PDB file of C-alpha atoms in Angstrom:
ATOM      1  CA  MET A1393      76.515 227.213 -72.169  1.00 38.00           C
ATOM      2  CA  ARG A1394      77.196 230.669 -70.811  1.00 42.00           C
ATOM      3  CA  ARG A1395      80.468 232.471 -71.136  1.00 44.00           C
ATOM      4  CA  ASP A1396      81.145 235.089 -68.509  1.00 43.00           C
ATOM      5  CA  LEU A1397      83.382 237.983 -69.344  1.00 45.00           C
ATOM      6  CA  CYS A1398      84.682 240.510 -66.892  1.00 44.00           C
ATOM      7  CA  SER A1399      85.748 243.456 -69.009  1.00 41.00           C
ATOM      8  CA  GLY A1400      87.585 246.680 -68.429  1.00 36.00           C
ATOM      9  CA  ALA A1401      90.820 248.458 -69.085  1.00 32.00           C
ATOM     10  CA  SER A1402      92.932 246.489 -66.622  1.00 28.00           C
ATOM     11  CA  GLY A1403      91.270 243.119 -66.535  1.00 31.00           C
ATOM     12  CA  SER A1404      88.150 244.209 -64.726  1.00 40.00           C
ATOM     13  CA  LYS A1405      88.226 247.888 -63.886  1.00 49.00           C
ATOM     14  CA  THR A1406      88.376 251.173 -65.713  1.00 53.00           C
ATOM     15  CA  THR A1407      89.219 254.261 -63.673  1.00 51.00           C
ATOM     16  CA  ARG A1408      88.634 257.679 -65.127  1.00 53.00           C
ATOM     17  CA  SER A1409      88.350 261.228 -63.867  1.00 50.00           C
ATOM     18  CA  TRP A1410      85.839 263.193 -65.879  1.00 52.00           C
ATOM     19  CA  PRO A1411      84.299 266.617 -65.997  1.00 51.00           C
ATOM     20  CA  PRO A1412      81.829 267.068 -63.169  1.00 50.00           C
ATOM     21  CA  THR A1413      79.044 264.515 -63.426  1.00 54.00           C
ATOM     22  CA  VAL A1414      77.377 264.756 -60.062  1.00 58.00           C
ATOM     23  CA  TRP A1415      74.236 265.724 -58.163  1.00 62.00           C
ATOM     24  CA  PHE A1416      75.359 268.455 -55.774  1.00 66.00           C
ATOM     25  CA  GLU A1417      76.330 271.854 -57.160  1.00 67.00           C
ATOM     26  CA  HIS A1418      79.484 272.054 -54.998  1.00 63.00           C
ATOM     27  CA  GLU A1419      80.744 268.868 -56.703  1.00 64.00           C
ATOM     28  CA  HIS A1420      80.802 270.659 -60.069  1.00 64.00           C
ATOM     29  CA  GLU A1421      83.899 272.608 -59.017  1.00 68.00           C
ATOM     30  CA  THR A1422      86.376 269.773 -59.684  1.00 68.00           C
ATOM     31  CA  PRO A1423      86.378 266.600 -61.801  1.00 70.00           C
ATOM     32  CA  GLN A1424      85.100 263.529 -59.981  1.00 75.00           C
ATOM     33  CA  PRO A1425      86.889 260.186 -60.387  1.00 83.00           C
ATOM     34  CA  PHE A1426      84.736 257.101 -60.926  1.00 88.00           C
ATOM     35  CA  VAL A1427      85.756 253.442 -60.981  1.00 91.00           C
ATOM     36  CA  PHE A1428      83.765 251.277 -63.406  1.00 93.00           C
ATOM     37  CA  THR A1429      83.643 247.495 -63.205  1.00 94.00           C
ATOM     38  CA  VAL A1430      81.738 245.713 -65.960  1.00 95.00           C
ATOM     39  CA  TRP A1431      80.705 242.067 -66.182  1.00 94.00           C
ATOM     40  CA  ALA A1432      79.075 240.628 -69.279  1.00 92.00           C
ATOM     41  CA  THR A1433      77.680 237.167 -69.918  1.00 90.00           C
ATOM     42  CA  LEU A1434      77.838 236.138 -73.547  1.00 88.00           C
ATOM     43  CA  ALA A1435      75.069 234.096 -75.163  1.00 85.00           C
ATOM     44  CA  GLY A1436      75.546 231.119 -77.415  1.00 78.00           C
ATOM     45  CA  HIS A1437      77.200 227.748 -77.442  1.00 71.00           C
ATOM     46  CA  GLU A1438      79.679 228.145 -80.242  1.00 77.00           C
ATOM     47  CA  ARG A1439      83.374 228.655 -79.737  1.00 79.00           C
ATOM     48  CA  ILE A1440      84.406 232.269 -80.285  1.00 78.00           C
ATOM     49  CA  GLU A1441      87.471 232.642 -82.453  1.00 81.00           C
ATOM     50  CA  ALA A1442      87.073 236.201 -83.756  1.00 81.00           C
ATOM     51  CA  ILE A1443      87.102 239.422 -81.782  1.00 80.00           C
ATOM     52  CA  GLU A1444      84.157 240.679 -83.840  1.00 78.00           C
ATOM     53  CA  ALA A1445      82.039 237.871 -82.371  1.00 79.00           C
ATOM     54  CA  THR A1446      82.533 238.912 -78.766  1.00 84.00           C
ATOM     55  CA  LEU A1447      82.421 241.929 -76.480  1.00 87.00           C
ATOM     56  CA  ASN A1448      86.012 243.065 -76.130  1.00 87.00           C
ATOM     57  CA  TYR A1449      87.653 245.402 -73.641  1.00 87.00           C
ATOM     58  CA  ALA A1450      87.674 248.238 -76.150  1.00 90.00           C
ATOM     59  CA  ASP A1451      83.880 247.959 -76.524  1.00 92.00           C
ATOM     60  CA  VAL A1452      83.547 248.476 -72.777  1.00 93.00           C
ATOM     61  CA  GLN A1453      85.844 251.508 -72.683  1.00 92.00           C
ATOM     62  CA  ILE A1454      84.165 253.033 -75.723  1.00 93.00           C
ATOM     63  CA  ALA A1455      80.736 252.658 -74.086  1.00 95.00           C
ATOM     64  CA  ILE A1456      81.924 254.285 -70.859  1.00 93.00           C
ATOM     65  CA  ASP A1457      83.613 257.132 -72.742  1.00 91.00           C
ATOM     66  CA  GLU A1458      80.515 257.652 -74.896  1.00 92.00           C
ATOM     67  CA  VAL A1459      78.295 257.964 -71.832  1.00 92.00           C
ATOM     68  CA  VAL A1460      80.504 260.114 -69.650  1.00 86.00           C
ATOM     69  CA  LEU A1461      82.763 262.107 -71.953  1.00 85.00           C
ATOM     70  CA  ASN A1462      80.293 262.675 -74.773  1.00 86.00           C
ATOM     71  CA  ALA A1463      77.145 263.373 -72.756  1.00 84.00           C
ATOM     72  CA  ASP A1464      75.231 266.417 -73.986  1.00 84.00           C
ATOM     73  CA  GLU A1465      74.674 267.518 -70.403  1.00 81.00           C
ATOM     74  CA  PRO A1466      75.990 266.411 -67.002  1.00 79.00           C
ATOM     75  CA  ILE A1467      74.713 263.086 -65.712  1.00 85.00           C
ATOM     76  CA  ARG A1468      73.657 263.774 -62.166  1.00 83.00           C
ATOM     77  CA  LEU A1469      73.151 260.245 -60.809  1.00 88.00           C
ATOM     78  CA  MET A1470      75.516 257.285 -60.867  1.00 91.00           C
ATOM     79  CA  GLU A1471      72.511 255.006 -61.444  1.00 94.00           C
ATOM     80  CA  ASP A1472      71.672 256.869 -64.662  1.00 94.00           C
ATOM     81  CA  MET A1473      75.311 256.733 -65.746  1.00 93.00           C
ATOM     82  CA  ALA A1474      75.429 252.956 -65.197  1.00 96.00           C
ATOM     83  CA  GLN A1475      72.122 252.383 -67.010  1.00 97.00           C
ATOM     84  CA  ARG A1476      73.386 254.286 -70.059  1.00 96.00           C
ATOM     85  CA  VAL A1477      76.498 252.076 -70.183  1.00 96.00           C
ATOM     86  CA  VAL A1478      74.293 248.974 -69.848  1.00 97.00           C
ATOM     87  CA  ASP A1479      72.092 250.186 -72.713  1.00 97.00           C
ATOM     88  CA  LEU A1480      75.079 250.578 -75.040  1.00 97.00           C
ATOM     89  CA  LEU A1481      76.588 247.192 -74.174  1.00 96.00           C
ATOM     90  CA  ALA A1482      73.218 245.423 -74.370  1.00 96.00           C
ATOM     91  CA  ALA A1483      73.032 246.481 -78.026  1.00 95.00           C
ATOM     92  CA  HIS A1484      75.705 243.853 -78.803  1.00 92.00           C
ATOM     93  CA  SER A1485      73.845 240.749 -79.973  1.00 88.00           C
ATOM     94  CA  THR A1486      76.283 238.377 -78.250  1.00 87.00           C
ATOM     95  CA  VAL A1487      75.578 239.843 -74.804  1.00 92.00           C
ATOM     96  CA  ALA A1488      73.081 237.929 -72.640  1.00 93.00           C
ATOM     97  CA  SER A1489      73.515 240.007 -69.473  1.00 94.00           C
ATOM     98  CA  VAL A1490      75.482 242.982 -68.211  1.00 95.00           C
ATOM     99  CA  ARG A1491      76.326 244.236 -64.742  1.00 96.00           C
ATOM    100  CA  VAL A1492      77.877 247.677 -64.310  1.00 96.00           C
ATOM    101  CA  ARG A1493      79.300 248.749 -60.961  1.00 96.00           C
ATOM    102  CA  ILE A1494      80.415 252.336 -60.343  1.00 94.00           C
ATOM    103  CA  GLU A1495      82.412 253.478 -57.328  1.00 93.00           C
ATOM    104  CA  LYS A1496      83.004 257.115 -56.426  1.00 89.00           C
ATOM    105  CA  PRO A1497      86.127 257.038 -54.236  1.00 88.00           C
ATOM    106  CA  GLN A1498      86.356 260.789 -53.608  1.00 83.00           C
ATOM    107  CA  ALA A1499      82.693 261.477 -52.900  1.00 82.00           C
ATOM    108  CA  PRO A1500      82.137 264.363 -50.480  1.00 78.00           C
ATOM    109  CA  LEU A1501      80.622 262.377 -47.609  1.00 80.00           C
ATOM    110  CA  PRO A1502      79.549 264.029 -44.335  1.00 82.00           C
ATOM    111  CA  HIS A1503      82.300 262.217 -42.372  1.00 84.00           C
ATOM    112  CA  PRO A1504      85.367 260.060 -43.196  1.00 82.00           C
ATOM    113  CA  GLY A1505      84.837 256.499 -44.318  1.00 82.00           C
ATOM    114  CA  GLY A1506      82.484 254.802 -46.686  1.00 84.00           C
ATOM    115  CA  LEU A1507      82.482 254.340 -50.424  1.00 90.00           C
ATOM    116  CA  PRO A1508      79.482 255.193 -52.592  1.00 90.00           C
ATOM    117  CA  VAL A1509      78.837 252.229 -54.904  1.00 94.00           C
ATOM    118  CA  ILE A1510      75.944 251.376 -57.213  1.00 95.00           C
ATOM    119  CA  GLU A1511      75.295 248.432 -59.512  1.00 96.00           C
ATOM    120  CA  VAL A1512      72.877 248.046 -62.392  1.00 97.00           C
ATOM    121  CA  VAL A1513      72.113 244.579 -63.773  1.00 97.00           C
ATOM    122  CA  TRP A1514      70.425 243.761 -67.086  1.00 97.00           C
ATOM    123  CA  HIS A1515      69.387 240.391 -68.578  1.00 97.00           C
ATOM    124  CA  ARG A1516      68.223 239.794 -72.141  1.00 94.00           C
ATOM    125  CA  THR A1517      64.718 238.304 -72.142  1.00 87.00           C
TER     126      THR A1517
END
């Protein structure tokens, strides 16, 4: 049996505006907001009755904060940012798979419209 968990601050999404974490130099002038959506599939067949036996919403926020707020240097690509979050969440033994989606709603695109979005998916083998 699989148990799917969609985690985040407000049910499924965590929105944060952080210090510049972007590719282009002109984007380093102001903080860039990112929207994280995280899905996790939990392994095992047993009924979970203790928060320590699962991946809770706080675990997800802590992983995102660790990657973005506590990075030693700016993370230039959203794909790298997502992979780092996946790596932290995959360290939980109850997690069978993780999908991290990041949206950048205020990206400086060449013309109006569009929404930069990336997703990284990981499965325990």
